[in-house]
CSV table of N, CA, C and O in Angstrom, one decimal:
chain,number,residue,atom,x,y,z
A,12,MET,N,-0.3,-18.0,-15.7
A,12,MET,CA,-0.6,-17.0,-16.7
A,12,MET,C,0.0,-17.5,-18.0
A,12,MET,O,1.1,-17.9,-18.1
A,13,LYS,N,-0.8,-17.4,-19.1
A,13,LYS,CA,-0.3,-17.7,-20.4
A,13,LYS,C,-0.1,-16.5,-21.2
A,13,LYS,O,-0.9,-15.5,-21.1
A,14,LEU,N,1.0,-16.4,-21.9
A,14,LEU,CA,1.4,-15.2,-22.7
A,14,LEU,C,1.8,-15.7,-24.1
A,14,LEU,O,2.3,-16.8,-24.3
A,15,SER,N,1.7,-14.7,-25.0
A,15,SER,CA,2.1,-15.0,-26.4
A,15,SER,C,3.6,-14.9,-26.5
A,15,SER,O,4.2,-15.4,-27.4
A,16,ALA,N,4.2,-14.1,-25.6
A,16,ALA,CA,5.7,-13.9,-25.7
A,16,ALA,C,6.4,-15.2,-25.4
A,16,ALA,O,6.1,-16.0,-24.5
A,17,ARG,N,7.3,-15.6,-26.3
A,17,ARG,CA,8.1,-16.9,-26.2
A,17,ARG,C,9.3,-16.7,-25.4
A,17,ARG,O,9.9,-17.7,-24.9
A,18,ASN,N,9.9,-15.5,-25.2
A,18,ASN,CA,11.1,-15.3,-24.5
A,18,ASN,C,10.8,-15.0,-23.0
A,18,ASN,O,10.7,-13.9,-22.6
A,19,GLN,N,10.6,-16.1,-22.3
A,19,GLN,CA,10.3,-16.0,-20.8
A,19,GLN,C,11.5,-16.6,-20.1
A,19,GLN,O,11.8,-17.8,-20.2
A,20,LEU,N,12.2,-15.7,-19.3
A,20,LEU,CA,13.4,-16.1,-18.6
A,20,LEU,C,13.2,-16.0,-17.1
A,20,LEU,O,12.9,-15.0,-16.6
A,21,SER,N,13.3,-17.2,-16.4
A,21,SER,CA,13.0,-17.2,-15.0
A,21,SER,C,14.3,-17.0,-14.2
A,21,SER,O,15.4,-17.4,-14.7
A,22,GLY,N,14.2,-16.3,-13.1
A,22,GLY,CA,15.4,-16.1,-12.3
A,22,GLY,C,15.0,-15.5,-10.9
A,22,GLY,O,13.9,-15.6,-10.5
A,23,LYS,N,16.0,-14.9,-10.3
A,23,LYS,CA,15.8,-14.4,-8.9
A,23,LYS,C,16.2,-12.9,-9.0
A,23,LYS,O,17.2,-12.5,-9.5
A,24,VAL,N,15.4,-12.1,-8.3
A,24,VAL,CA,15.7,-10.6,-8.2
A,24,VAL,C,17.0,-10.5,-7.4
A,24,VAL,O,17.0,-10.9,-6.2
A,25,VAL,N,18.0,-9.8,-7.9
A,25,VAL,CA,19.2,-9.6,-7.2
A,25,VAL,C,19.5,-8.2,-6.8
A,25,VAL,O,20.3,-7.9,-5.9
A,26,ALA,N,18.7,-7.2,-7.4
A,26,ALA,CA,18.9,-5.8,-7.0
A,26,ALA,C,17.7,-5.0,-7.5
A,26,ALA,O,17.1,-5.4,-8.6
A,27,ILE,N,17.3,-4.0,-6.8
A,27,ILE,CA,16.3,-3.1,-7.2
A,27,ILE,C,16.8,-1.7,-6.8
A,27,ILE,O,17.1,-1.4,-5.6
A,28,GLU,N,16.9,-0.8,-7.8
A,28,GLU,CA,17.4,0.6,-7.6
A,28,GLU,C,16.2,1.5,-7.8
A,28,GLU,O,15.7,1.6,-9.0
A,29,LYS,N,15.7,2.1,-6.8
A,29,LYS,CA,14.5,3.0,-7.0
A,29,LYS,C,14.9,4.4,-7.3
A,29,LYS,O,15.8,5.0,-6.6
A,30,GLY,N,14.3,4.9,-8.3
A,30,GLY,CA,14.4,6.4,-8.6
A,30,GLY,C,13.2,7.1,-8.2
A,30,GLY,O,12.4,6.6,-7.4
A,31,ALA,N,13.0,8.3,-8.8
A,31,ALA,CA,11.8,9.1,-8.4
A,31,ALA,C,10.5,8.6,-9.0
A,31,ALA,O,9.5,8.6,-8.3
A,32,VAL,N,10.6,8.0,-10.2
A,32,VAL,CA,9.4,7.5,-10.8
A,32,VAL,C,9.5,6.0,-11.2
A,32,VAL,O,8.6,5.3,-11.1
A,33,ASN,N,10.7,5.6,-11.7
A,33,ASN,CA,10.9,4.3,-12.1
A,33,ASN,C,12.0,3.6,-11.2
A,33,ASN,O,12.7,4.2,-10.5
A,34,GLY,N,12.1,2.3,-11.4
A,34,GLY,CA,13.1,1.5,-10.7
A,34,GLY,C,13.8,0.6,-11.7
A,34,GLY,O,13.2,0.2,-12.7
A,35,ILE,N,15.0,0.3,-11.4
A,35,ILE,CA,15.8,-0.7,-12.2
A,35,ILE,C,15.8,-2.0,-11.5
A,35,ILE,O,16.3,-2.1,-10.3
A,36,VAL,N,15.3,-3.0,-12.1
A,36,VAL,CA,15.2,-4.4,-11.5
A,36,VAL,C,16.2,-5.3,-12.2
A,36,VAL,O,16.2,-5.3,-13.4
A,37,ARG,N,17.0,-6.0,-11.4
A,37,ARG,CA,18.0,-6.9,-12.0
A,37,ARG,C,17.6,-8.3,-11.6
A,37,ARG,O,17.4,-8.6,-10.4
A,38,ILE,N,17.5,-9.2,-12.6
A,38,ILE,CA,17.1,-10.6,-12.4
A,38,ILE,C,18.2,-11.5,-12.9
A,38,ILE,O,18.6,-11.4,-14.0
A,39,GLU,N,18.7,-12.3,-11.9
A,39,GLU,CA,19.8,-13.2,-12.3
A,39,GLU,C,19.2,-14.5,-12.8
A,39,GLU,O,18.4,-15.1,-12.1
A,40,LEU,N,19.6,-14.9,-14.0
A,40,LEU,CA,19.1,-16.2,-14.6
A,40,LEU,C,19.9,-17.3,-14.0
A,40,LEU,O,20.9,-17.2,-13.4
A,41,LYS,N,19.4,-18.5,-14.2
A,41,LYS,CA,20.0,-19.8,-13.7
A,41,LYS,C,21.4,-19.9,-14.2
A,41,LYS,O,22.2,-20.4,-13.4
A,42,GLY,N,21.8,-19.5,-15.3
A,42,GLY,CA,23.2,-19.6,-15.8
A,42,GLY,C,24.1,-18.5,-15.3
A,42,GLY,O,25.3,-18.5,-15.6
A,43,GLY,N,23.6,-17.5,-14.6
A,43,GLY,CA,24.4,-16.5,-14.0
A,43,GLY,C,24.3,-15.2,-14.7
A,43,GLY,O,24.8,-14.1,-14.2
A,44,ASP,N,23.7,-15.2,-15.9
A,44,ASP,CA,23.5,-13.9,-16.7
A,44,ASP,C,22.5,-13.1,-15.9
A,44,ASP,O,21.6,-13.6,-15.2
A,45,VAL,N,22.6,-11.7,-16.1
A,45,VAL,CA,21.6,-10.8,-15.4
A,45,VAL,C,20.9,-10.0,-16.5
A,45,VAL,O,21.5,-9.5,-17.4
A,46,ILE,N,19.5,-10.0,-16.3
A,46,ILE,CA,18.7,-9.2,-17.2
A,46,ILE,C,18.3,-8.0,-16.4
A,46,ILE,O,17.9,-8.1,-15.2
A,47,THR,N,18.3,-6.8,-17.0
A,47,THR,CA,18.0,-5.6,-16.3
A,47,THR,C,16.8,-4.9,-17.0
A,47,THR,O,16.7,-4.9,-18.2
A,48,ALA,N,15.8,-4.5,-16.2
A,48,ALA,CA,14.6,-3.9,-16.7
A,48,ALA,C,14.3,-2.6,-16.0
A,48,ALA,O,14.5,-2.6,-14.7
A,49,THR,N,13.8,-1.6,-16.7
A,49,THR,CA,13.3,-0.4,-16.0
A,49,THR,C,11.8,-0.4,-16.0
A,49,THR,O,11.2,-0.5,-17.1
A,50,ILE,N,11.2,-0.4,-14.9
A,50,ILE,CA,9.8,-0.4,-14.7
A,50,ILE,C,9.3,0.6,-13.7
A,50,ILE,O,10.1,1.1,-12.9
A,51,SER,N,8.0,0.9,-13.7
A,51,SER,CA,7.5,2.0,-12.8
A,51,SER,C,7.6,1.5,-11.3
A,51,SER,O,7.6,0.3,-11.1
A,52,LEU,N,7.7,2.4,-10.4
A,52,LEU,CA,7.7,2.1,-9.0
A,52,LEU,C,6.4,1.4,-8.6
A,52,LEU,O,6.4,0.5,-7.8
A,53,SER,N,5.3,1.9,-9.2
A,53,SER,CA,4.0,1.2,-8.9
A,53,SER,C,4.0,-0.2,-9.3
A,53,SER,O,3.4,-1.1,-8.6
A,54,ALA,N,4.6,-0.5,-10.5
A,54,ALA,CA,4.7,-1.9,-10.9
A,54,ALA,C,5.5,-2.8,-9.9
A,54,ALA,O,5.2,-3.9,-9.6
A,55,ILE,N,6.6,-2.2,-9.5
A,55,ILE,CA,7.5,-2.9,-8.5
A,55,ILE,C,6.7,-3.3,-7.2
A,55,ILE,O,6.7,-4.4,-6.7
A,56,GLU,N,5.9,-2.3,-6.8
A,56,GLU,CA,5.1,-2.5,-5.6
A,56,GLU,C,3.9,-3.5,-5.9
A,56,GLU,O,3.7,-4.4,-5.1
A,57,GLU,N,3.2,-3.3,-7.0
A,57,GLU,CA,2.1,-4.2,-7.3
A,57,GLU,C,2.5,-5.7,-7.5
A,57,GLU,O,1.8,-6.6,-7.1
A,58,LEU,N,3.7,-5.9,-8.0
A,58,LEU,CA,4.3,-7.2,-8.2
A,58,LEU,C,4.9,-7.8,-6.9
A,58,LEU,O,5.2,-9.0,-6.8
A,59,GLY,N,5.1,-6.9,-5.9
A,59,GLY,CA,5.7,-7.4,-4.7
A,59,GLY,C,7.2,-7.8,-4.9
A,59,GLY,O,7.7,-8.6,-4.2
A,60,LEU,N,7.9,-7.1,-5.8
A,60,LEU,CA,9.2,-7.4,-6.1
A,60,LEU,C,10.1,-7.1,-4.9
A,60,LEU,O,10.0,-6.0,-4.3
A,61,ALA,N,11.1,-8.0,-4.6
A,61,ALA,CA,12.0,-7.8,-3.6
A,61,ALA,C,13.3,-8.6,-3.9
A,61,ALA,O,13.1,-9.7,-4.6
A,62,VAL,N,14.4,-8.2,-3.4
A,62,VAL,CA,15.6,-9.0,-3.6
A,62,VAL,C,15.4,-10.4,-3.0
A,62,VAL,O,14.9,-10.5,-1.9
A,63,GLY,N,15.8,-11.4,-3.8
A,63,GLY,CA,15.6,-12.8,-3.4
A,63,GLY,C,14.4,-13.4,-3.9
A,63,GLY,O,14.2,-14.7,-3.8
A,64,LYS,N,13.4,-12.7,-4.4
A,64,LYS,CA,12.2,-13.2,-4.9
A,64,LYS,C,12.3,-13.7,-6.3
A,64,LYS,O,13.0,-13.1,-7.1
A,65,GLU,N,11.7,-14.8,-6.6
A,65,GLU,CA,11.6,-15.3,-8.0
A,65,GLU,C,10.8,-14.4,-8.9
A,65,GLU,O,9.8,-13.9,-8.5
A,66,ALA,N,11.3,-14.3,-10.1
A,66,ALA,CA,10.6,-13.4,-11.1
A,66,ALA,C,10.9,-13.9,-12.5
A,66,ALA,O,11.9,-14.6,-12.7
A,67,CYS,N,10.1,-13.5,-13.5
A,67,CYS,CA,10.4,-13.8,-14.9
A,67,CYS,C,10.6,-12.5,-15.6
A,67,CYS,O,9.8,-11.6,-15.5
A,68,ALA,N,11.6,-12.5,-16.5
A,68,ALA,CA,11.8,-11.5,-17.5
A,68,ALA,C,11.1,-11.9,-18.8
A,68,ALA,O,11.4,-13.0,-19.3
A,69,ILE,N,10.2,-11.2,-19.3
A,69,ILE,CA,9.4,-11.6,-20.5
A,69,ILE,C,9.8,-10.5,-21.5
A,69,ILE,O,9.5,-9.3,-21.4
A,70,ILE,N,10.3,-11.0,-22.6
A,70,ILE,CA,10.8,-10.1,-23.7
A,70,ILE,C,10.0,-10.3,-24.9
A,70,ILE,O,9.8,-11.4,-25.5
A,71,LYS,N,9.4,-9.2,-25.4
A,71,LYS,CA,8.6,-9.2,-26.6
A,71,LYS,C,9.0,-8.0,-27.4
A,71,LYS,O,8.9,-6.9,-27.0
A,72,ALA,N,9.6,-8.3,-28.5
A,72,ALA,CA,10.2,-7.2,-29.4
A,72,ALA,C,9.8,-7.4,-30.8
A,72,ALA,O,9.7,-8.5,-31.3
A,73,THR,N,9.6,-6.3,-31.5
A,73,THR,CA,9.3,-6.5,-33.0
A,73,THR,C,10.6,-6.5,-33.8
A,73,THR,O,10.6,-6.8,-34.9
A,74,SER,N,11.7,-6.0,-33.2
A,74,SER,CA,13.0,-6.1,-33.9
A,74,SER,C,14.1,-6.2,-32.9
A,74,SER,O,14.1,-5.8,-31.8
A,75,VAL,N,15.2,-6.9,-33.4
A,75,VAL,CA,16.4,-7.0,-32.6
A,75,VAL,C,17.6,-6.6,-33.4
A,75,VAL,O,17.7,-7.0,-34.6
A,76,MET,N,18.4,-5.7,-32.9
A,76,MET,CA,19.6,-5.3,-33.7
A,76,MET,C,20.8,-6.0,-33.2
A,76,MET,O,20.9,-6.4,-32.0
A,77,VAL,N,21.7,-6.3,-34.1
A,77,VAL,CA,23.0,-7.0,-33.8
A,77,VAL,C,24.1,-6.1,-34.3
A,77,VAL,O,24.1,-5.5,-35.3
A,78,ALA,N,25.2,-6.0,-33.4
A,78,ALA,CA,26.3,-5.2,-33.8
A,78,ALA,C,27.6,-6.0,-33.4
A,78,ALA,O,27.6,-6.9,-32.6
A,79,VAL,N,28.7,-5.5,-34.0
A,79,VAL,CA,30.0,-6.1,-33.7
A,79,VAL,C,30.9,-4.9,-33.3
A,79,VAL,O,30.6,-3.8,-33.5
A,80,ASP,N,32.0,-5.2,-32.6
A,80,ASP,CA,33.0,-4.2,-32.2
A,80,ASP,C,32.3,-3.2,-31.3
A,80,ASP,O,32.5,-2.0,-31.4
A,81,CYS,N,31.5,-3.6,-30.3
A,81,CYS,CA,30.8,-2.7,-29.4
A,81,CYS,C,31.7,-2.2,-28.3
A,81,CYS,O,32.5,-2.8,-27.8
């Protein structure tokens, strides 16, 4: 699949926390960092996401904020 988003980060699903409507998916990147995303339960099912499965975090944003002393 080709996408216009340039920030595509590959990794492995390390956790899925299912709620009533959405789930929190954690993807560990090759360097050890973890990306967390909240997506619908139906998307988790449609994508066949499971712990240990390879997945990509695709980030497309119109703005990014930077802060110090967080």
